Coordinates of C-alpha atoms in Angstrom, one line a residue:
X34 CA -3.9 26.0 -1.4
X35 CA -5.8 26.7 -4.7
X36 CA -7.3 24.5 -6.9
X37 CA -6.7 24.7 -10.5
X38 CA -8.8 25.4 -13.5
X39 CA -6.9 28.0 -15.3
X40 CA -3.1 28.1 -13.7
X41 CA -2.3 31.4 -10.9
X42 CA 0.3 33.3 -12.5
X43 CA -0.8 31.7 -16.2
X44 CA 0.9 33.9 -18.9
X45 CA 0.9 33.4 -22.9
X46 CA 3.8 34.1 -22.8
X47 CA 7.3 32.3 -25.1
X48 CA 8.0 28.8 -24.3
X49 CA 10.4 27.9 -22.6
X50 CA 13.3 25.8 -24.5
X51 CA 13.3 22.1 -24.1
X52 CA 16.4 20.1 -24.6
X53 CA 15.0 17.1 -26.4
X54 CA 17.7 15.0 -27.2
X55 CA 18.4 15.0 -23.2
X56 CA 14.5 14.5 -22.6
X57 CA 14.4 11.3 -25.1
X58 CA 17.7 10.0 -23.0
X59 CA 15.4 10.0 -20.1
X60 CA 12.8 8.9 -21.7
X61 CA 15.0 5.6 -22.9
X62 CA 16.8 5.5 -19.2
X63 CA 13.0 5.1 -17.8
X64 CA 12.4 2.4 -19.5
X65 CA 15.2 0.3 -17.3
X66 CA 15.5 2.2 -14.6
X67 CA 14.8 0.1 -11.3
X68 CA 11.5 1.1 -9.0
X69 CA 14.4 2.9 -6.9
X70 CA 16.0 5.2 -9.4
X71 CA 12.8 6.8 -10.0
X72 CA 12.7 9.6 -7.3
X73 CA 16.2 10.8 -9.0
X74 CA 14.7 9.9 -12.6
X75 CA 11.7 11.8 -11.6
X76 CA 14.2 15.1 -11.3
X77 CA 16.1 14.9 -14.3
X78 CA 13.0 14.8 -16.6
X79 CA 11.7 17.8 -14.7
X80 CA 14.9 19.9 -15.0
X81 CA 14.6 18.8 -18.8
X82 CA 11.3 19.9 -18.7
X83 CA 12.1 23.5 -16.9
X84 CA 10.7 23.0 -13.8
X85 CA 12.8 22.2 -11.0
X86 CA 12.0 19.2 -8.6
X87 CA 10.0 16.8 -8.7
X88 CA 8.6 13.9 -6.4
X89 CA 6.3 10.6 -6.5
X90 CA 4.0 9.8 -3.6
X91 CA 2.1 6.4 -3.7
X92 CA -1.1 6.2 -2.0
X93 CA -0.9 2.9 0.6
X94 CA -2.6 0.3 0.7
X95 CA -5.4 0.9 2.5
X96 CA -5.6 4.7 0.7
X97 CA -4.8 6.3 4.5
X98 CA -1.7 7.9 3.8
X99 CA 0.3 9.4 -0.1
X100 CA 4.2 7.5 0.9
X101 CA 7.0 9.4 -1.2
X102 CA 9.3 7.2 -3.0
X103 CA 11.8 9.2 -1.2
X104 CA 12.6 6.9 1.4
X105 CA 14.1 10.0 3.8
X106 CA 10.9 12.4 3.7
X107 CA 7.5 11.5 5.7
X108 CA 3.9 10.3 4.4
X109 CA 1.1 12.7 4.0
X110 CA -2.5 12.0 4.7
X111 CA -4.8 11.2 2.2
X112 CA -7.8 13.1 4.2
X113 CA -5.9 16.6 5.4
X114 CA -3.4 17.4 2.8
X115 CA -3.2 19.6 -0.6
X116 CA -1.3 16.1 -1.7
X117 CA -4.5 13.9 -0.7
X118 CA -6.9 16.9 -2.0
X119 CA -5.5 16.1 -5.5
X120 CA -5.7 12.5 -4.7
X121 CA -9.0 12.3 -3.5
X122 CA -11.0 14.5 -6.3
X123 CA -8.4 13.3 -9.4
X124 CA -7.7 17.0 -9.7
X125 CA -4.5 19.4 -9.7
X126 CA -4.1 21.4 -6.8
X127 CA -1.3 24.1 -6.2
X128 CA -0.1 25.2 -2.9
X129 CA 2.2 28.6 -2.2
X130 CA 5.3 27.9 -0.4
X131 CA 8.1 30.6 0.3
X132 CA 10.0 29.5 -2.4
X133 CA 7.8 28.9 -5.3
X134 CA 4.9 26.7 -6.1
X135 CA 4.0 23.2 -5.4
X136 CA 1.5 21.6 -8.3
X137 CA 0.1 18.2 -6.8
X138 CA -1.0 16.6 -9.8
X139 CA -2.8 13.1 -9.6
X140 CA -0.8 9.6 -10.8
X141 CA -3.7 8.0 -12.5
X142 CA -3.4 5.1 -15.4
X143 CA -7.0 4.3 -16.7
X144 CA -8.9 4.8 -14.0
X145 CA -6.8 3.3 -11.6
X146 CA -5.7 6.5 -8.7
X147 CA -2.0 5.4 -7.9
X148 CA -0.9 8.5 -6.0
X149 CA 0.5 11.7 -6.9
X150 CA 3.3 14.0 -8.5
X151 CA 4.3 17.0 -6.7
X152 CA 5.7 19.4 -9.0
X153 CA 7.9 22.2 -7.4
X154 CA 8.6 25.3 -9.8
X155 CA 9.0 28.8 -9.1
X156 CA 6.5 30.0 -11.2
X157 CA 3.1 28.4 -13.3
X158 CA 1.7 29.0 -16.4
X159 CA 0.4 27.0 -19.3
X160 CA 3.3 25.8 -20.8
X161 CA 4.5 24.3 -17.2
X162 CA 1.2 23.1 -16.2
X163 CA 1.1 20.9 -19.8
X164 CA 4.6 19.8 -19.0
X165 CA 3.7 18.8 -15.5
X166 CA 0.5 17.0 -16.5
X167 CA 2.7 14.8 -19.0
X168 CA 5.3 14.3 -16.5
X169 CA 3.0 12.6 -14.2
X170 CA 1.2 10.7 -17.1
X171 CA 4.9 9.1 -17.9
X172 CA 5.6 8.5 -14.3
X173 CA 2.1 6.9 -13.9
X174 CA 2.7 4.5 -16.9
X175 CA 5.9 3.8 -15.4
X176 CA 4.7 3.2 -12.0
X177 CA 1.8 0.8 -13.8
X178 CA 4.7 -1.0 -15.6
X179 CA 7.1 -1.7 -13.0
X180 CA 5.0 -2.3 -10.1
X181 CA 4.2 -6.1 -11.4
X182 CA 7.3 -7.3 -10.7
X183 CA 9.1 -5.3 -8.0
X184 CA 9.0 -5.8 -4.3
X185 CA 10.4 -2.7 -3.3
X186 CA 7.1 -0.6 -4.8
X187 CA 4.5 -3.2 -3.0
X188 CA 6.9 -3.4 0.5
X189 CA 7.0 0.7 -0.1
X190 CA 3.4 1.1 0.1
X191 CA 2.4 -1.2 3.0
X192 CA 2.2 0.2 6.4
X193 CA 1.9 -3.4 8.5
X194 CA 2.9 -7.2 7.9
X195 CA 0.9 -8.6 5.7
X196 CA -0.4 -12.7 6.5
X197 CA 0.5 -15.2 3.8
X198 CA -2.9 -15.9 2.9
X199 CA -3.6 -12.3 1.9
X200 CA -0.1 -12.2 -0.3
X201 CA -1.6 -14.9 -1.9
X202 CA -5.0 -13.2 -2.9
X203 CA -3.6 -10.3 -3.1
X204 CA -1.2 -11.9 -5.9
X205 CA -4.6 -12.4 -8.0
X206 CA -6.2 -9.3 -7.5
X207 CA -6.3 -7.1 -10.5
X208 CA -7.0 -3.2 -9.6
X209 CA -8.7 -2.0 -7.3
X210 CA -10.4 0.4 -10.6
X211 CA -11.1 0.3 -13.8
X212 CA -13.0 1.3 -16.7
X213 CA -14.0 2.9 -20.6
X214 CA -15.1 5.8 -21.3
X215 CA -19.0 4.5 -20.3
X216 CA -18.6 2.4 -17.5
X217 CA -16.6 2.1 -14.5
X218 CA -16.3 -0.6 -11.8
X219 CA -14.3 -0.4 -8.3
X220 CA -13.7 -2.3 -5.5
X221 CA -11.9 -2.2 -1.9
X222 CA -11.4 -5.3 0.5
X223 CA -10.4 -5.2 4.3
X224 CA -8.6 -6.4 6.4
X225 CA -6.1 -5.2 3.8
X226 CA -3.2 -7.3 5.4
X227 CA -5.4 -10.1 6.7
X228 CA -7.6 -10.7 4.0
X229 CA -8.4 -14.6 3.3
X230 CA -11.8 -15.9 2.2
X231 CA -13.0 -12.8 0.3
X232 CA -12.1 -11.5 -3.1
X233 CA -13.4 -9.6 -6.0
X234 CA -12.3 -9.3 -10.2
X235 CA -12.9 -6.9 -12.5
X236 CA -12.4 -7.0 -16.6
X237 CA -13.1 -5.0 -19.3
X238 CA -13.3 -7.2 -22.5
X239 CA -14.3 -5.1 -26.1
X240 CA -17.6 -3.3 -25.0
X241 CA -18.3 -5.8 -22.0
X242 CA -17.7 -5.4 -18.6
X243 CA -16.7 -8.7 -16.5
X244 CA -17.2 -8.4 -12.8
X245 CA -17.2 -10.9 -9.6
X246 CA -17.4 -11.1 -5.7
X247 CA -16.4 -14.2 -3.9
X248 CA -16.8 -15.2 -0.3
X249 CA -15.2 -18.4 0.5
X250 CA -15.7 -20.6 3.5
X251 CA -13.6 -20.2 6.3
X252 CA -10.8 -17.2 7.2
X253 CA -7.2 -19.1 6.7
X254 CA -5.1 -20.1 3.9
X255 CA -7.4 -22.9 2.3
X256 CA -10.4 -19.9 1.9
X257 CA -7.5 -17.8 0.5
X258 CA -6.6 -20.8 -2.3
X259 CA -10.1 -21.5 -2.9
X260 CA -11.4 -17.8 -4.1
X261 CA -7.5 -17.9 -5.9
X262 CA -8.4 -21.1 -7.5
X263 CA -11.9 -19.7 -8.4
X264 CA -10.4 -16.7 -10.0
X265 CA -8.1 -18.7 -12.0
X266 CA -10.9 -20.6 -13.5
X267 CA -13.1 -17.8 -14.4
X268 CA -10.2 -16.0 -16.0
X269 CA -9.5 -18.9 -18.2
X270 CA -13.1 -19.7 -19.1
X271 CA -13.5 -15.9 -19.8
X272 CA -10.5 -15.4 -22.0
X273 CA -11.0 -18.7 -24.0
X274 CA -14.8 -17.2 -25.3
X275 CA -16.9 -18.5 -22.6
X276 CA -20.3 -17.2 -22.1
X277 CA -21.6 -16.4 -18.4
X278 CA -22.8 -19.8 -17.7
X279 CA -19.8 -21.7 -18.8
X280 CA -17.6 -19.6 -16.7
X281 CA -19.3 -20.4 -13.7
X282 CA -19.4 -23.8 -14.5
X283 CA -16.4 -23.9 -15.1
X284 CA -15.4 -22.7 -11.7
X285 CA -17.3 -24.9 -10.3
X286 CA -15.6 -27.9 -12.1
X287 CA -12.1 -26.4 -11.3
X288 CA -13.1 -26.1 -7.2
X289 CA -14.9 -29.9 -7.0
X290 CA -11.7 -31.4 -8.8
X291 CA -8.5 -29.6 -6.6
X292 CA -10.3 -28.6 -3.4
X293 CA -13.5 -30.9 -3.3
X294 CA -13.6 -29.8 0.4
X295 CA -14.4 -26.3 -0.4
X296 CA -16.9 -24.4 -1.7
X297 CA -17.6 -20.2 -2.2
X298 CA -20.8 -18.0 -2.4
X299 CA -20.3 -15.4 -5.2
X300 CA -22.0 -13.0 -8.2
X301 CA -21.0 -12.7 -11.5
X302 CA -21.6 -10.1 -13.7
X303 CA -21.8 -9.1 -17.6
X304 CA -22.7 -5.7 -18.7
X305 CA -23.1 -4.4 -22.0
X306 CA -21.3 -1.4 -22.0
X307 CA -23.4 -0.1 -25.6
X308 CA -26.7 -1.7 -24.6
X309 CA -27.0 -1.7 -20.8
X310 CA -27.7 -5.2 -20.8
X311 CA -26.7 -6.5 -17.9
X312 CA -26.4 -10.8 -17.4
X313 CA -25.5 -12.5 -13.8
X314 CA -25.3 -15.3 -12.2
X315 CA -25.9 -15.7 -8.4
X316 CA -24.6 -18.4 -6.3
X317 CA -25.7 -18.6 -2.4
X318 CA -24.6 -14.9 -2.2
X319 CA -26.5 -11.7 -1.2
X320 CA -27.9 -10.0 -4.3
X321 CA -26.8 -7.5 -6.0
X322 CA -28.7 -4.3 -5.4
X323 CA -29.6 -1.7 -8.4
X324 CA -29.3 2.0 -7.4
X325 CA -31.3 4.0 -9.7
X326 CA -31.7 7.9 -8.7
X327 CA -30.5 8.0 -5.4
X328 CA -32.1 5.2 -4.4
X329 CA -32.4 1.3 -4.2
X330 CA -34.8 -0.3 -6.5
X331 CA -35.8 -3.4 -3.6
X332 CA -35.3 -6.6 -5.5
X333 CA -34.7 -5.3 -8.5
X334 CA -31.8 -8.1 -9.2
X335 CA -32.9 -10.5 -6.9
X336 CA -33.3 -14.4 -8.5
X337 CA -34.0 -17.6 -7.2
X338 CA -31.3 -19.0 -4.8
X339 CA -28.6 -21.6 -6.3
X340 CA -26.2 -23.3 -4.7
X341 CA -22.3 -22.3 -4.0
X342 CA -20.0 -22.3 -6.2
X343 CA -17.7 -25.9 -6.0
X344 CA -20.3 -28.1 -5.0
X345 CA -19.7 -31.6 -6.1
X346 CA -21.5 -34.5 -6.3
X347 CA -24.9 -35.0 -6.2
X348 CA -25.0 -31.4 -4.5
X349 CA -23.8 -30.0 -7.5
X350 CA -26.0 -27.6 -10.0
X351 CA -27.2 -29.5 -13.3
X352 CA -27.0 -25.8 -15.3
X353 CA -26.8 -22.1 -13.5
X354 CA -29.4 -20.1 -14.6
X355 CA -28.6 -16.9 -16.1
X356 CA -30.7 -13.5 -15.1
X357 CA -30.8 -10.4 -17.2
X358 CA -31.7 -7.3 -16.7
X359 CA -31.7 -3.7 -18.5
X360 CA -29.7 -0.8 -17.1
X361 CA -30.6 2.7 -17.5
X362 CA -28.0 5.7 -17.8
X363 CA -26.3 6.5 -14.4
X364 CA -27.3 3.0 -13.0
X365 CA -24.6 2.0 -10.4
X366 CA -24.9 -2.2 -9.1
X367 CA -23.4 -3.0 -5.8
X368 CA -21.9 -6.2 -5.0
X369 CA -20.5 -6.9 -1.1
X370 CA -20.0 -9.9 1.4
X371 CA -21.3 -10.6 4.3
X372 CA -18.9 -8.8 6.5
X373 CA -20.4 -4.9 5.2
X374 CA -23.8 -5.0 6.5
X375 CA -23.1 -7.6 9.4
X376 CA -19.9 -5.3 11.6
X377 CA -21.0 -4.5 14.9
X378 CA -20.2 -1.6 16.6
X379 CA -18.9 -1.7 20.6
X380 CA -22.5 -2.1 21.5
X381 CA -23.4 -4.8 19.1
X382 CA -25.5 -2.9 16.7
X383 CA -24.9 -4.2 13.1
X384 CA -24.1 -1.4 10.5
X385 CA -26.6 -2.8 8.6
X386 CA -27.8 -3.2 5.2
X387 CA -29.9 0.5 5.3
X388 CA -26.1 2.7 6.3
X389 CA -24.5 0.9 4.0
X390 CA -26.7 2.0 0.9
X391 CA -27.4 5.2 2.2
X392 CA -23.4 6.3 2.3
X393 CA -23.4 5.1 -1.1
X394 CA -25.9 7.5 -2.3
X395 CA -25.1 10.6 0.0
X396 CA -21.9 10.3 -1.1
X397 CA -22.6 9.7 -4.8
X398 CA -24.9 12.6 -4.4
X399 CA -22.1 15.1 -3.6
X400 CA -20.1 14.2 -6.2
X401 CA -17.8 12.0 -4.9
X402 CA -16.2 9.6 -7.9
X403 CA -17.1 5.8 -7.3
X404 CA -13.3 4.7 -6.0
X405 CA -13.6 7.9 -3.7
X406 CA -17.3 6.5 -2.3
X407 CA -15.5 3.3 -1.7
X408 CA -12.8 4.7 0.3
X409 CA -15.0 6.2 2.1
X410 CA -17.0 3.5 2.9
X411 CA -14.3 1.0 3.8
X412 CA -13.2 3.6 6.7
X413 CA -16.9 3.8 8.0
X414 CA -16.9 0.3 8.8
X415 CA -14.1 0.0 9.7
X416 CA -14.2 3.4 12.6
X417 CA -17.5 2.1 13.3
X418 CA -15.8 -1.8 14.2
X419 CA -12.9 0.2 16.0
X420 CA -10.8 -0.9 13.3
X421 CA -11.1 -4.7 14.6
X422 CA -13.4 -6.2 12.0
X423 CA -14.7 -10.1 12.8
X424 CA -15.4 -10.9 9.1
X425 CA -13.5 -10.3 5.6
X426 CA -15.2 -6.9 3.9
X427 CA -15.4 -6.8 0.1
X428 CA -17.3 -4.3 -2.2
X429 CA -17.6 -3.3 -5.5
X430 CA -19.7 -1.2 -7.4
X431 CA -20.1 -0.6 -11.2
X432 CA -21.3 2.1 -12.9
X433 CA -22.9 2.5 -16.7
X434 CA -22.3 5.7 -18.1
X435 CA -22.8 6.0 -21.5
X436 CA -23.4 9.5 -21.8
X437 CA -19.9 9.6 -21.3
X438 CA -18.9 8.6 -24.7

């Protein structure tokens, strides 16, 4: 297994000839093909491309296992694999087989880790590695593309049966990363098939990053239509030109008309991706917490308590009061529900508020990527609640970056 910086084998020398007439065929045949043509589609543009094979694993859903789209070949593990390597630290990675070379090269649109491409040619050099690189970018946008409205990619990359209330979340989730060239924001959820009452959202709009964590009442499918309902509402406040305020009120407008019954906790965020200004809004919800230099500025972003969102009546919020604060390069903000700092192990003991920071930073620290830490994290808690969590888990964590640019 060797990771690569400058290809084994790497020559200078001729290119080899690209037929590319028959590589613009493909290129138009991709743009039709069906989710299951691709592991065939995925061939033919290698062979075009003179390598020789070519395969597309998907990471699952809960980022355990890399499935190939090859439905007769076996899964690999994200955590003890050259495949997962790759997947893990957004990096190639080439493994020596008898018969050649296998390049594992990360599926990644944006910022979003899909899976990855492995690459089988007999030799590597420059001119291969480039051409393997945009083989998986193509087969990443194509993945991206197709995946919104085909069954057969979402059934492929589930590993149980999922409850109806979490199809219906999971409808409205949009990825689990995103991000610019100076900030990123990420998020992971479990139960991953039994999700109900907790949710997150994530936007990038210009130079302004949107974010939100809700925690409805209640763990069945009325929790599951309130945070969808509550989603719905700050996505069309947001893309009409609302500012902060408006959106949340107009959340809670949208939740006190259809579901008057119901109500949510949650945080929403607006950073200034140029500035570092960062606005929020908290409603009955656990603040956020500001990590600042591998550590945990206590009550840096705490505010005075409001109400849930949804309330109606004469329970409901005249105005939400808006809180600002200034970020400083390399800031990260963490947002979670209850269900992170309150899973008990077999002998009762909470995980607690203290583990879960400090994972963050150690693994921060070591140079994990944010969506790596998060990964992480999610299979702490859930080893340490022998996988048999008692409430819905929901982080997210954004990043300002702006020496980036």
């Amino acid at each position: 297994m060797i990771p690569v910086s400058d290809p084994p084998h790497a020559s200078s020398g001729p290119d080899t000839a690209v037929d590319e007439n028959r590589l613009e065929e493909l290129i138009i045949e991709a743009q039709t093909a069906l989710p299951v043509e691709m592991p065939a589609l995925a061939n033919r543009c290698a062979s075009a491309l003179g390598l020789d094979t070519a395969l597309i694993y998907l990471v699952d859903l809960q980022q355990q296992l890399l499935i190939p789209l090859d439905e007769a070949l076996e899964p690999l593990p994200v955590d003890r694999s050259s495949a997962g390597w790759a997947y893990r630290t957004v990096s190639p990675r080439v493994a020596e087989t008898d018969d050649g070379l296998i390049l594992w090269i990360p599926l990644v649109d944006g910022a979003e880790r899909l899976g990855v491409l492995a690459v089988r040619t007999a030799s590597l050099d420059k001119v291969r590695m480039r051409r393997s690189r945009m083989l998986a970018h193509l087969f990443a946008m194509l993945i991206t593309s197709k995946r919104a409205y085909s069954d057969w990619l979402a059934a492929r990359t589930r590993t149980a049966t999922m409850r109806l209330p979490a199809e219906m979340l999971r409808a409205f989730l949009p990825p689990r990363t995103i991000g610019s060239s100076r900030c990123v924001s990420t998020a992971v959820l479990e139960p991953a098939y039994d999700i109900a009452g907790d949710s997150f959202d994530h936007s990038v709009v210009k130079n302004l990053l949107h974010t939100m964590i809700l925690d409805a009442m209640g763990h069945d499918l009325n929790a599951g239509l309130t945070t969808s309902v509550a989603m719905a509402a700050a996505r069309n406040a947001r893309r009409g030109g609302a500012d902060l305020a408006d959106v949340v009120g107009s959340v809670d407008q949208a939740l006190a008309q259809w579901l008057p019954d119901y109500f949510c906790t949650g945080v929403l965020c607006r950073l200034d991706a140029e500035t570092g200004m960062l606005r929020w809004v908290n409603c009955g919800h656990h603040p956020p917490l500001l990590i600042r230099g591998e550590r945990v500025l206590a009550r840096a972003l705490d505010s005075p308590p409001q109400p849930p969102i949804g309330l109606a009546g004469p329970l409901a919020p005249a105005a939400r009061q808006v809180h600002e604060a200034t970020l400083e390069p390399g800031d990260s903000v963490l947002l979670y529900t209850d269900g992170v700092v309150e899973a008990r192990d077999a002998d009762g003991a909470e995980f607690g508020l203290d583990r879960f920071t400090d994972f963050i930073i150690r693994s921060s620290s070591a140079g994990q990527r944010p969506a790596e830490v998060l990964r992480l994290l999610i299979h702490a808690i859930l080893d340490y609640q022998c996988n048999q969590l008692r409430d819905d888990v929901t982080i997210l964590l954004f990043e300002w970056r702006p020496q980036h640019r």
